[in-house]
Coordinates of C-alpha atoms and ligand atoms in Angstrom, one line a residue:
X1 CA -69.8 92.1 121.8
X2 CA -70.3 90.7 125.0
X3 CA -73.9 91.0 126.9
X4 CA -74.7 90.5 130.2
X5 CA -75.0 87.0 130.0
X6 CA -72.0 85.8 128.7
X7 CA -69.6 83.9 130.4
X8 CA -67.7 86.5 132.2
X9 CA -68.3 87.2 135.6
X10 CA -66.8 89.1 138.1
X11 CA -64.8 87.0 141.3
X12 CA -67.1 86.3 144.1
X13 CA -64.7 88.1 146.4
X14 CA -65.6 91.4 144.9
X15 CA -63.3 94.4 144.7
X16 CA -60.4 92.9 145.9
X17 CA -60.2 90.6 142.9
X18 CA -59.7 91.8 139.4
X19 CA -59.7 89.4 136.4
X20 CA -56.6 89.8 134.1
X21 CA -59.3 89.0 131.3
X22 CA -60.2 92.9 131.9
X23 CA -57.2 94.1 130.6
X24 CA -56.8 91.8 127.5
X25 CA -60.2 90.9 126.1
X26 CA -61.2 92.6 122.7
X27 CA -64.9 92.1 123.8
X28 CA -64.9 94.0 126.7
X29 CA -63.0 96.5 125.2
X30 CA -65.5 97.2 122.5
X31 CA -68.4 97.0 125.2
X32 CA -66.1 99.7 127.2
X33 CA -66.3 102.0 124.4
X34 CA -70.2 101.7 124.3
X35 CA -71.0 101.6 128.0
X36 CA -68.0 103.9 129.5
X37 CA -67.0 106.3 126.7
X38 CA -70.5 107.0 125.1
X39 CA -72.3 106.1 128.6
X40 CA -73.1 108.8 131.2
X41 CA -69.5 110.2 132.0
X42 CA -67.6 113.3 131.6
X43 CA -64.9 112.8 129.4
X44 CA -62.1 115.5 129.6
X45 CA -61.3 117.1 125.6
X46 CA -58.8 119.8 126.5
X47 CA -58.2 123.1 128.0
X48 CA -60.5 126.1 127.1
X49 CA -57.4 128.0 127.0
X50 CA -56.4 126.0 123.7
X51 CA -59.5 127.7 122.1
X52 CA -59.3 131.7 122.7
X53 CA -60.9 132.9 119.7
X54 CA -63.8 132.3 117.5
X55 CA -62.8 129.5 114.9
X56 CA -60.4 127.9 116.9
X57 CA -60.5 124.0 117.1
X58 CA -58.8 121.4 118.7
X59 CA -58.7 117.5 117.9
X60 CA -59.4 115.0 120.7
X61 CA -60.7 111.7 121.0
X62 CA -63.3 110.3 123.4
X63 CA -62.5 106.6 123.9
X64 CA -61.1 105.9 120.7
X65 CA -64.0 108.3 118.6
X66 CA -62.4 111.3 116.9
X67 CA -63.6 114.4 118.3
X68 CA -63.2 118.1 117.3
X69 CA -63.8 121.0 119.6
X70 CA -64.4 124.6 118.3
X71 CA -65.3 128.2 119.6
X72 CA -68.3 129.2 117.7
X73 CA -69.2 133.0 116.6
X74 CA -71.1 133.4 119.6
X75 CA -67.9 132.4 121.9
X76 CA -69.5 129.5 122.9
X77 CA -67.8 125.8 123.1
X78 CA -68.5 122.9 120.8
X79 CA -67.8 119.3 120.3
X80 CA -68.7 117.0 117.5
X81 CA -67.4 113.7 116.1
X82 CA -64.8 114.4 113.7
X83 CA -66.1 112.4 111.1
X84 CA -67.8 113.5 107.8
X85 CA -71.6 112.9 107.2
X86 CA -71.1 112.1 103.8
X87 CA -68.6 109.1 104.0
X88 CA -66.9 109.3 107.1
X89 CA -63.6 110.9 106.2
X90 CA -61.6 112.6 109.4
X91 CA -62.5 116.3 109.2
X92 CA -59.9 118.4 110.8
X93 CA -56.6 116.5 109.8
X94 CA -54.2 119.1 112.1
X95 CA -54.2 118.9 116.0
X96 CA -55.4 122.4 116.1
X97 CA -56.1 125.5 113.6
X98 CA -58.6 128.1 113.1
X99 CA -61.4 128.4 110.4
X100 CA -64.5 130.1 109.7
X101 CA -65.8 126.4 109.1
X102 CA -65.0 123.1 108.7
X103 CA -64.7 121.6 105.1
X104 CA -64.3 118.1 104.4
X105 CA -61.3 117.5 101.9
X106 CA -62.5 114.4 100.4
X107 CA -65.7 116.4 98.5
X108 CA -66.1 119.5 99.8
X109 CA -69.0 119.1 102.2
X110 CA -68.9 122.3 104.7
X111 CA -70.5 122.5 108.3
X112 CA -70.5 125.2 110.7
X113 CA -68.2 125.3 113.9
X114 CA -71.5 123.9 115.6
X115 CA -71.2 120.9 113.3
X116 CA -74.1 121.7 111.2
X117 CA -74.0 120.7 107.4
X118 CA -73.9 124.2 105.8
X119 CA -73.6 123.1 101.8
X120 CA -72.9 120.4 99.7
X121 CA -70.8 120.5 96.7
X122 CA -72.7 120.5 93.6
X123 CA -76.1 119.9 95.5
X124 CA -78.0 120.6 92.4
X125 CA -75.7 119.1 90.2
X126 CA -74.0 120.5 86.9
X127 CA -76.2 121.6 84.1
X128 CA -79.3 120.1 86.0
X129 CA -77.8 116.8 85.8
X130 CA -77.1 114.9 88.7
X131 CA -76.7 116.3 92.5
X132 CA -79.1 115.4 95.3
X133 CA -82.2 114.4 95.2
X134 CA -85.3 116.9 96.0
X135 CA -85.8 115.4 99.3
X136 CA -82.4 115.7 100.5
X137 CA -82.5 117.8 103.5
X138 CA -79.4 119.0 105.0
X139 CA -80.3 119.3 108.6
X140 CA -80.8 115.3 108.8
X141 CA -77.0 115.3 108.0
X142 CA -75.2 117.5 111.0
X143 CA -72.1 116.1 112.9
X144 CA -72.9 114.2 116.0
X145 CA -72.4 116.6 118.7
X146 CA -71.7 115.9 122.6
X147 CA -73.1 118.0 125.1
X148 CA -70.0 120.2 126.5
X149 CA -69.4 121.8 129.9
X150 CA -66.0 123.6 131.1
X151 CA -65.2 123.4 134.8
X152 CA -61.9 125.5 136.1
X153 CA -60.6 125.7 132.5
X154 CA -61.1 122.3 132.0
X155 CA -63.5 121.2 128.8
X156 CA -65.4 118.0 129.3
X157 CA -68.0 116.4 126.6
X158 CA -70.5 113.6 127.1
X159 CA -72.8 111.6 124.4
X160 CA -75.0 110.7 127.1
X161 CA -77.9 113.0 128.0
X162 CA -78.3 111.3 131.2
X163 CA -74.8 112.5 132.7
X164 CA -75.4 114.8 135.1
X165 CA -74.5 118.3 135.5
X166 CA -70.2 118.3 136.0
X167 CA -70.2 119.3 139.6
X168 CA -72.9 116.7 140.6
X169 CA -70.5 114.3 138.6
X170 CA -67.4 115.3 140.5
X171 CA -69.2 115.5 143.8
X172 CA -68.2 118.4 146.5
X173 CA -64.8 116.8 147.4
X174 CA -63.3 116.2 144.3
X175 CA -64.9 119.4 142.9
X176 CA -63.2 121.3 145.6
X177 CA -59.8 119.8 145.0
X178 CA -59.7 120.5 141.5
X179 CA -60.7 124.0 142.2
X180 CA -57.5 124.1 144.8
X181 CA -55.1 123.8 141.9
X182 CA -56.8 125.0 138.8
X183 CA -59.3 127.6 140.3
X184 CA -57.7 130.7 138.5
X185 CA -56.9 131.4 135.1
X186 CA -54.1 129.2 133.6
X187 CA -51.8 129.1 130.5
X188 CA -50.3 126.4 128.8
X189 CA -46.4 125.9 129.3
X190 CA -46.1 123.0 127.1
X191 CA -47.2 119.2 126.2
X192 CA -46.4 116.0 125.0
X193 CA -47.6 112.9 124.3
X194 CA -46.5 109.4 125.3
X195 CA -47.5 106.0 123.9
X196 CA -48.2 103.3 126.6
X197 CA -48.2 99.3 125.5
X198 CA -50.8 98.4 128.3
X199 CA -54.4 98.7 128.4
X200 CA -56.0 102.1 129.5
X201 CA -57.0 100.7 133.1
X202 CA -53.5 99.9 133.9
X203 CA -52.6 103.3 133.8
X204 CA -55.8 104.8 135.3
X205 CA -55.2 102.2 138.5
X206 CA -51.8 103.1 138.6
X207 CA -52.7 106.7 139.0
X208 CA -55.0 105.8 141.8
X209 CA -52.7 103.6 143.3
X210 CA -50.8 105.5 146.3
X211 CA -49.4 102.2 147.7
X212 CA -47.0 101.9 144.7
X213 CA -45.6 105.4 144.8
X214 CA -42.4 105.5 147.4
X215 CA -41.7 101.7 146.4
X216 CA -41.7 101.9 142.4
X217 CA -40.2 105.4 142.3
X218 CA -36.9 105.6 143.4
X219 CA -36.6 109.4 143.4
X220 CA -39.3 110.1 145.8
X221 CA -38.2 107.9 148.2
X222 CA -34.3 108.7 147.9
X223 CA -35.1 112.7 148.1
X224 CA -37.6 112.6 150.8
X225 CA -40.6 114.0 148.5
X226 CA -43.2 111.1 148.8
X227 CA -43.1 108.6 151.6
X228 CA -46.0 106.3 153.0
X229 CA -45.1 107.6 156.6
X230 CA -46.1 110.9 155.6
X231 CA -49.0 112.8 156.3
X232 CA -51.5 112.6 153.9
X233 CA -54.5 110.4 152.7
X234 CA -56.9 109.0 149.9
X235 CA -60.6 110.7 149.2
X236 CA -62.8 108.3 147.1
X237 CA -66.2 110.0 145.5
X238 CA -69.5 108.5 146.2
X239 CA -69.5 106.8 143.0
X240 CA -66.0 105.6 143.4
X241 CA -64.6 106.7 140.3
X242 CA -62.6 109.6 141.1
X243 CA -60.1 110.2 143.9
X244 CA -57.7 112.5 145.3
X245 CA -54.7 111.1 147.2
X246 CA -52.6 113.8 148.8
X247 CA -49.3 114.3 151.1
X248 CA -47.3 116.6 153.0
X249 CA -43.7 116.7 152.8
X250 CA -41.6 115.9 155.8
X251 CA -37.8 116.1 155.1
X252 CA -37.3 115.2 159.0
X253 CA -38.9 111.8 158.5
X254 CA -36.2 109.3 157.9
X255 CA -36.2 106.2 155.4
X256 CA -35.7 103.5 158.1
X257 CA -39.2 102.3 157.3
X258 CA -38.0 101.5 154.0
X259 CA -34.3 100.3 154.7
X260 CA -35.3 97.8 157.7
X261 CA -37.4 95.9 154.6
X262 CA -34.4 96.0 152.2
X263 CA -36.8 98.2 149.7
X264 CA -34.3 99.4 146.9
X265 CA -36.2 102.8 146.4
X266 CA -34.5 104.3 149.7
X267 CA -30.9 105.2 149.1
X268 CA -29.8 107.6 152.3
X269 CA -26.3 107.9 150.6
X270 CA -27.3 109.4 147.4
X271 CA -27.8 113.3 146.4
X272 CA -28.5 115.5 144.0
X273 CA -25.7 117.8 142.4
X274 CA -28.2 120.4 142.1
X275 CA -30.9 120.1 144.0
X276 CA -32.8 123.3 143.2
X277 CA -35.4 121.5 141.5
X278 CA -36.6 120.6 144.5
X279 CA -37.0 124.1 145.7
X280 CA -40.8 124.6 145.9
X281 CA -42.8 127.3 147.3
X282 CA -46.3 126.6 149.3
X283 CA -48.5 128.2 146.5
X284 CA -51.3 126.8 148.0
X285 CA -51.0 127.7 151.7
X286 CA -51.8 124.5 153.0
X287 CA -48.7 122.5 152.9
X288 CA -50.3 119.8 150.8
X289 CA -46.7 119.2 148.6
X290 CA -48.7 116.4 146.5
X291 CA -52.0 116.0 145.3
X292 CA -53.1 113.6 142.6
X293 CA -56.7 113.7 141.3
X294 CA -58.4 111.5 138.7
X295 CA -61.8 112.3 137.4
X296 CA -63.1 108.8 135.9
X297 CA -62.7 107.8 133.4
X298 CA -59.7 109.5 131.5
X299 CA -58.5 112.8 133.3
X300 CA -55.7 113.4 135.9
X301 CA -54.7 116.5 137.7
X302 CA -51.4 116.3 139.1
X303 CA -49.9 118.8 141.7
X304 CA -46.4 117.9 143.0
X305 CA -45.0 120.6 144.7
X306 CA -45.4 123.4 142.0
X307 CA -45.2 121.1 138.9
X308 CA -48.9 121.0 137.7
X309 CA -50.3 119.0 134.8
X310 CA -53.4 117.8 133.0
X311 CA -53.0 114.4 131.8
X312 CA -55.2 112.7 129.6
X313 CA -55.8 109.0 129.3
X314 CA -56.8 107.7 125.7
X315 CA -57.5 104.1 124.8
X316 CA -56.4 103.3 121.2
X317 CA -56.6 99.3 120.9
X318 CA -56.6 96.8 123.9
X319 CA -53.2 96.9 124.7
X320 CA -52.2 100.6 123.7
X321 CA -53.2 103.8 125.3
X322 CA -51.9 107.5 124.4
X323 CA -51.0 109.6 127.2
X324 CA -51.5 113.3 126.7
X325 CA -49.5 115.7 129.0
X326 CA -50.4 119.7 129.3
X327 CA -48.0 121.7 131.8
X328 CA -49.7 124.5 133.4
X329 CA -48.9 127.7 134.8
X330 CA -51.1 130.5 136.1
X331 CA -52.1 134.1 135.0
X332 CA -49.3 136.6 137.5
X333 CA -46.8 133.8 137.1
X334 CA -43.4 135.5 137.5
X335 CA -40.5 134.5 135.9
X336 CA -38.8 132.7 139.0
X337 CA -42.5 130.9 139.3
X338 CA -42.6 129.5 135.5
X339 CA -38.8 128.6 135.7
X340 CA -39.7 126.7 139.0
X341 CA -42.7 124.9 137.2
X342 CA -40.9 124.1 134.5
X343 CA -37.6 122.7 136.6
X344 CA -39.8 120.6 138.6
X345 CA -41.8 119.0 135.6
X346 CA -38.8 117.0 134.9
X347 CA -40.3 114.8 137.6
X348 CA -43.2 114.0 135.3
X349 CA -43.7 113.2 131.5
X350 CA -42.6 110.1 129.1
X351 CA -39.0 110.5 130.6
X352 CA -39.7 112.2 134.2
X353 CA -37.5 111.2 137.1
X354 CA -40.9 109.9 138.7
X355 CA -43.2 109.1 135.8
X356 CA -41.1 107.4 133.6
X357 CA -41.7 104.1 135.5
X358 CA -45.5 104.6 135.6
X359 CA -45.0 104.4 131.8
X360 CA -43.3 101.2 132.0
X361 CA -44.9 99.8 134.8
X362 CA -48.2 99.0 133.1
X363 CA -46.3 97.4 130.3
X364 CA -44.7 94.8 132.9
X365 CA -48.2 93.9 134.1
X366 CA -49.9 93.6 130.4
X367 CA -46.6 91.5 129.4
X368 CA -46.6 89.4 132.9
X369 CA -50.5 88.6 132.5
X370 CA -50.2 87.0 129.2
X371 CA -51.3 83.5 129.4
X372 CA -53.1 84.4 132.9
X373 CA -56.1 82.9 132.0
X374 CA -58.5 83.3 134.8
X375 CA -56.1 84.1 136.9
X376 CA -56.8 87.7 139.0
X377 CA -55.0 90.5 140.9
X378 CA -55.1 91.3 144.5
X379 CA -56.5 93.9 145.6
X380 CA -56.5 94.0 149.7
X381 CA -54.3 96.5 150.9
X382 CA -56.2 99.0 153.2
X383 CA -59.5 97.1 153.3
X384 CA -61.9 95.6 150.9
X385 CA -64.1 98.8 150.3
X386 CA -63.5 102.1 148.6
X387 CA -64.3 104.8 151.4
X388 CA -61.8 107.6 152.1
X389 CA -58.9 106.9 154.1
X390 CA -56.6 109.3 156.3
X391 CA -53.5 107.2 155.4
X392 CA -51.8 105.9 151.8
X393 CA -51.2 102.7 152.7
X394 CA -53.8 101.4 150.9
X395 CA -55.8 100.4 147.3
X396 CA -58.9 102.0 148.3
X397 CA -59.2 104.3 145.5
X398 CA -58.4 101.2 143.2
X399 CA -61.1 99.5 144.7
X400 CA -63.4 102.5 143.9
X401 CA -62.4 102.5 140.0
X402 CA -63.5 99.1 139.8
X403 CA -66.6 99.9 141.6
X404 CA -67.6 102.6 139.3
X405 CA -66.1 100.1 136.1
X406 CA -68.6 97.5 137.3
X407 CA -71.7 99.8 137.7
X408 CA -70.9 101.1 134.1
X409 CA -70.5 97.6 132.3
X410 CA -73.2 95.9 134.2
X411 CA -70.4 93.5 135.4
Ligands
FES1 S1 -66.3 111.7 102.9 FE1 -66.6 114.2 103.2 S2 -67.6 115.2 101.8 FE2 -67.4 113.3 101.2
FE2_2 FE1 -46.5 106.3 140.1

């Protein structure tokens, strides 16, 4: 385990340099589990929509730690580590389900929906032989619980009693923009999971990186969905960890700023034979056609036209990350709107016209930095700070992420 006085030192340039070791070092990865995921952050767990009834449960992860979320008999949400207090077996083996109590398959210890140890099989032994000692107190063997909160249908958990309330954690600008998209009763249209062959931070940076979108993603530029010349900006919260980037589609703007630089992502000669997937409606009434929002350390809320998704970023190893997608609609959507959301959802997900490339590019970085020793990435686009900006040719929110990361990690 690293400590603050080991050889690791952040480069003197500050936020404009990122040492490649932070994506490769097993000691740093282990320290993140303690300092970030068990630290003063709100981790996205699941949607409240997934737990409508008493006894519903859903498994998830906080960092690498397995966690289960339950709906208890009082209607409240609970989260606890999905690990039996006896010998550590995983308790809930299915992704989701419904149960009166949580029973371990190994030796049948049973827990309430709040994670309290309710019974121990053969507690008193058999025929007065065996069993637990007289002093054994069940209440000392409850499951490790997390504090839980709900915001706009998103369920968050934290291990740290010092984590501020969710609205304070998010800050007013981020909270407002989550409400903009998710501030009405939602429904789940579908979900899937993909594995990324890269460190979790490479994906989280990618989502914050408004510079890359129209360059990496041919689809965005070719079909004039998202270009750097469109109106838009980036908002970074005071901590640096959360961000929103937004833009307003401008079909009249041509791609000459790309073609003049010979950038491959702009091909004005290509047409969609069925352009109906880009037929969007302005459901938010503000003209914003793209809003990508992150909540540190693992939540992405996406609005691309009418395609709404909630993404959960889960580290499962130094160079392995799970990306869980949930595609969202809302109560009151008519069939046409549901159809529209589903059609536009082809932009995203593991094989999405746009997101496919985000699933690959983190692996390109991970492979490129092998053998990089003490080398560093350069993050100078748009300045050296992490302030909000009214343009998107910038890496301001990437620098913000490193500000927050370094504060939590003590780097
Ligand atoms: S490990 Fe769960 S009851 Fe023994
Ligand atoms: Fe991207």
